[in-house]
PDB file of N, CA and C in Angstrom:
ATOM      1  N   MET A 116     146.592  71.414 130.217  1.00  0.00           N
ATOM      2  CA  MET A 116     147.326  72.746 129.975  1.00  0.00           C
ATOM      3  C   MET A 116     148.514  73.480 128.820  1.00  0.00           C
ATOM      4  N   MET A 117     148.151  74.661 128.610  1.00  0.00           N
ATOM      5  CA  MET A 117     149.300  75.122 127.638  1.00  0.00           C
ATOM      6  C   MET A 117     150.432  75.874 128.524  1.00  0.00           C
ATOM      7  N   GLU A 118     151.572  75.157 127.779  1.00  0.00           N
ATOM      8  CA  GLU A 118     152.987  75.050 128.590  1.00  0.00           C
ATOM      9  C   GLU A 118     153.101  77.877 127.392  1.00  0.00           C
ATOM     10  N   ILE A 119     153.945  78.307 128.752  1.00  0.00           N
ATOM     11  CA  ILE A 119     153.892  79.968 128.173  1.00  0.00           C
ATOM     12  C   ILE A 119     154.859  79.730 126.150  1.00  0.00           C
ATOM     13  N   GLY A 120     154.341  80.225 125.679  1.00  0.00           N
ATOM     14  CA  GLY A 120     154.834  80.072 124.161  1.00  0.00           C
ATOM     15  C   GLY A 120     154.332  79.130 123.245  1.00  0.00           C
ATOM     16  N   GLU A 121     154.252  78.333 123.666  1.00  0.00           N
ATOM     17  CA  GLU A 121     153.012  76.665 123.064  1.00  0.00           C
ATOM     18  C   GLU A 121     152.183  77.110 122.450  1.00  0.00           C
ATOM     19  N   SER A 122     152.614  76.844 121.245  1.00  0.00           N
ATOM     20  CA  SER A 122     151.235  76.608 119.920  1.00  0.00           C
ATOM     21  C   SER A 122     150.139  75.058 120.186  1.00  0.00           C
ATOM     22  N   ILE A 123     148.942  76.078 119.553  1.00  0.00           N
ATOM     23  CA  ILE A 123     148.042  75.378 119.902  1.00  0.00           C
ATOM     24  C   ILE A 123     148.371  73.747 119.198  1.00  0.00           C
ATOM     25  N   GLU A 124     149.426  73.751 118.035  1.00  0.00           N
ATOM     26  CA  GLU A 124     149.734  72.673 117.307  1.00  0.00           C
ATOM     27  C   GLU A 124     150.883  71.961 118.531  1.00  0.00           C
ATOM     28  N   GLU A 125     151.587  72.391 118.603  1.00  0.00           N
ATOM     29  CA  GLU A 125     152.052  72.196 119.444  1.00  0.00           C
ATOM     30  C   GLU A 125     151.625  71.308 120.946  1.00  0.00           C
ATOM     31  N   LYS A 126     150.483  72.620 121.369  1.00  0.00           N
ATOM     32  CA  LYS A 126     149.871  71.032 122.270  1.00  0.00           C
ATOM     33  C   LYS A 126     148.685  70.239 121.723  1.00  0.00           C
ATOM     34  N   ALA A 127     148.548  70.105 120.984  1.00  0.00           N
ATOM     35  CA  ALA A 127     147.763  68.571 120.282  1.00  0.00           C
ATOM     36  C   ALA A 127     148.634  67.663 120.143  1.00  0.00           C
ATOM     37  N   LYS A 128     149.942  67.792 119.759  1.00  0.00           N
ATOM     38  CA  LYS A 128     151.158  67.351 119.545  1.00  0.00           C
ATOM     39  C   LYS A 128     151.001  66.432 120.711  1.00  0.00           C
ATOM     40  N   ARG A 129     151.964  67.774 121.768  1.00  0.00           N
ATOM     41  CA  ARG A 129     152.339  66.246 122.997  1.00  0.00           C
ATOM     42  C   ARG A 129     151.068  65.987 123.924  1.00  0.00           C
ATOM     43  N   GLU A 130     149.961  66.608 123.318  1.00  0.00           N
ATOM     44  CA  GLU A 130     148.942  65.509 124.638  1.00  0.00           C
ATOM     45  C   GLU A 130     148.200  63.950 123.776  1.00  0.00           C
ATOM     46  N   VAL A 131     148.570  64.555 122.412  1.00  0.00           N
ATOM     47  CA  VAL A 131     148.463  62.759 121.868  1.00  0.00           C
ATOM     48  C   VAL A 131     149.989  61.989 122.455  1.00  0.00           C
ATOM     49  N   PHE A 132     150.452  62.674 122.490  1.00  0.00           N
ATOM     50  CA  PHE A 132     151.882  61.932 122.675  1.00  0.00           C
ATOM     51  C   PHE A 132     152.042  61.583 124.316  1.00  0.00           C
ATOM     52  N   GLU A 133     151.073  61.916 125.220  1.00  0.00           N
ATOM     53  CA  GLU A 133     151.385  62.075 126.332  1.00  0.00           C
ATOM     54  C   GLU A 133     150.047  60.784 126.316  1.00  0.00           C
ATOM     55  N   GLU A 134     148.952  61.138 125.907  1.00  0.00           N
ATOM     56  CA  GLU A 134     147.938  60.360 125.860  1.00  0.00           C
ATOM     57  C   GLU A 134     147.405  59.011 125.205  1.00  0.00           C
ATOM     58  N   VAL A 135     148.726  58.871 124.088  1.00  0.00           N
ATOM     59  CA  VAL A 135     148.219  57.245 123.537  1.00  0.00           C
ATOM     60  C   VAL A 135     149.681  56.719 122.793  1.00  0.00           C
ATOM     61  N   GLY A 136     150.953  57.857 123.296  1.00  0.00           N
ATOM     62  CA  GLY A 136     151.702  57.610 122.737  1.00  0.00           C
ATOM     63  C   GLY A 136     151.974  57.195 121.105  1.00  0.00           C
ATOM     64  N   ILE A 137     151.469  58.760 120.132  1.00  0.00           N
ATOM     65  CA  ILE A 137     151.872  58.288 118.903  1.00  0.00           C
ATOM     66  C   ILE A 137     152.123  59.988 118.965  1.00  0.00           C
ATOM     67  N   GLU A 138     153.343  60.071 118.064  1.00  0.00           N
ATOM     68  CA  GLU A 138     154.261  61.439 117.751  1.00  0.00           C
ATOM     69  C   GLU A 138     153.929  61.269 116.341  1.00  0.00           C
ATOM     70  N   LEU A 139     152.927  62.851 116.015  1.00  0.00           N
ATOM     71  CA  LEU A 139     152.653  63.309 115.188  1.00  0.00           C
ATOM     72  C   LEU A 139     153.620  64.096 114.137  1.00  0.00           C
ATOM     73  N   LYS A 140     153.414  64.447 113.326  1.00  0.00           N
ATOM     74  CA  LYS A 140     154.454  64.986 112.585  1.00  0.00           C
ATOM     75  C   LYS A 140     153.922  66.149 111.647  1.00  0.00           C
ATOM     76  N   ASP A 141     152.703  66.045 111.136  1.00  0.00           N
ATOM     77  CA  ASP A 141     152.150  67.123 110.705  1.00  0.00           C
ATOM     78  C   ASP A 141     150.659  67.382 111.009  1.00  0.00           C
ATOM     79  N   ILE A 142     150.660  68.263 111.289  1.00  0.00           N
ATOM     80  CA  ILE A 142     149.420  68.875 112.416  1.00  0.00           C
ATOM     81  C   ILE A 142     148.941  70.104 111.857  1.00  0.00           C
ATOM     82  N   ARG A 143     147.865  70.604 111.203  1.00  0.00           N
ATOM     83  CA  ARG A 143     147.700  71.861 110.548  1.00  0.00           C
ATOM     84  C   ARG A 143     146.705  72.488 111.553  1.00  0.00           C
ATOM     85  N   PHE A 144     146.633  74.023 112.261  1.00  0.00           N
ATOM     86  CA  PHE A 144     145.185  74.139 112.949  1.00  0.00           C
ATOM     87  C   PHE A 144     143.822  74.794 112.024  1.00  0.00           C
ATOM     88  N   PHE A 145     142.836  74.222 112.017  1.00  0.00           N
ATOM     89  CA  PHE A 145     141.809  74.809 110.664  1.00  0.00           C
ATOM     90  C   PHE A 145     141.035  75.423 111.198  1.00  0.00           C
ATOM     91  N   LYS A 146     139.826  75.272 111.729  1.00  0.00           N
ATOM     92  CA  LYS A 146     139.726  76.737 112.916  1.00  0.00           C
ATOM     93  C   LYS A 146     138.944  76.256 114.504  1.00  0.00           C
ATOM     94  N   VAL A 147     138.529  77.957 114.517  1.00  0.00           N
ATOM     95  CA  VAL A 147     138.184  77.143 116.232  1.00  0.00           C
ATOM     96  C   VAL A 147     136.461  77.928 115.834  1.00  0.00           C
ATOM     97  N   TYR A 148     135.643  77.220 116.476  1.00  0.00           N
ATOM     98  CA  TYR A 148     134.601  77.785 116.578  1.00  0.00           C
ATOM     99  C   TYR A 148     134.037  78.005 117.510  1.00  0.00           C
ATOM    100  N   SER A 149     133.918  79.204 117.787  1.00  0.00           N
ATOM    101  CA  SER A 149     133.630  80.074 119.488  1.00  0.00           C
ATOM    102  C   SER A 149     132.946  81.558 118.658  1.00  0.00           C
ATOM    103  N   GLY A 150     132.459  81.825 119.663  1.00  0.00           N
ATOM    104  CA  GLY A 150     131.600  83.206 119.956  1.00  0.00           C
ATOM    105  C   GLY A 150     130.484  83.324 120.227  1.00  0.00           C
ATOM    106  N   LYS A 151     129.907  84.232 120.645  1.00  0.00           N
ATOM    107  CA  LYS A 151     128.410  84.341 120.986  1.00  0.00           C
ATOM    108  C   LYS A 151     127.409  83.407 119.733  1.00  0.00           C
ATOM    109  N   GLU A 152     127.922  84.038 118.759  1.00  0.00           N
ATOM    110  CA  GLU A 152     126.971  82.870 117.619  1.00  0.00           C
ATOM    111  C   GLU A 152     126.340  81.487 117.656  1.00  0.00           C
ATOM    112  N   PHE A 153     127.358  80.638 118.629  1.00  0.00           N
ATOM    113  CA  PHE A 153     127.241  79.761 118.912  1.00  0.00           C
ATOM    114  C   PHE A 153     127.117  78.604 120.093  1.00  0.00           C
ATOM    115  N   TYR A 154     126.502  79.615 121.130  1.00  0.00           N
ATOM    116  CA  TYR A 154     125.684  79.590 122.159  1.00  0.00           C
ATOM    117  C   TYR A 154     124.525  80.084 121.929  1.00  0.00           C
ATOM    118  N   TYR A 155     123.800  78.700 122.703  1.00  0.00           N
ATOM    119  CA  TYR A 155     122.078  79.382 122.474  1.00  0.00           C
ATOM    120  C   TYR A 155     122.072  78.468 124.406  1.00  0.00           C
ATOM    121  N   LYS A 156     121.220  79.306 124.794  1.00  0.00           N
ATOM    122  CA  LYS A 156     120.567  79.062 126.162  1.00  0.00           C
ATOM    123  C   LYS A 156     119.184  78.649 126.084  1.00  0.00           C
ATOM    124  N   TYR A 157     118.680  77.231 125.963  1.00  0.00           N
ATOM    125  CA  TYR A 157     117.735  76.484 125.770  1.00  0.00           C
ATOM    126  C   TYR A 157     116.761  76.423 127.165  1.00  0.00           C
ATOM    127  N   PRO A 158     115.586  77.239 126.547  1.00  0.00           N
ATOM    128  CA  PRO A 158     114.036  77.873 128.066  1.00  0.00           C
ATOM    129  C   PRO A 158     114.372  76.810 128.910  1.00  0.00           C
ATOM    130  N   SER A 159     114.336  76.314 130.024  1.00  0.00           N
ATOM    131  CA  SER A 159     114.162  75.619 131.010  1.00  0.00           C
ATOM    132  C   SER A 159     112.946  75.093 131.131  1.00  0.00           C
TER     133      SER A 159
END
């Protein structure tokens, strides 16, 4: 869960450190793939 005021980059750094113990120095947000155009409901 993101902390109040935490950026996506900070969240990613924290999660990587918590899970694998690696401290990321340089991380940049690239892109979000989200929205109606990315959802497809397959027929049953």
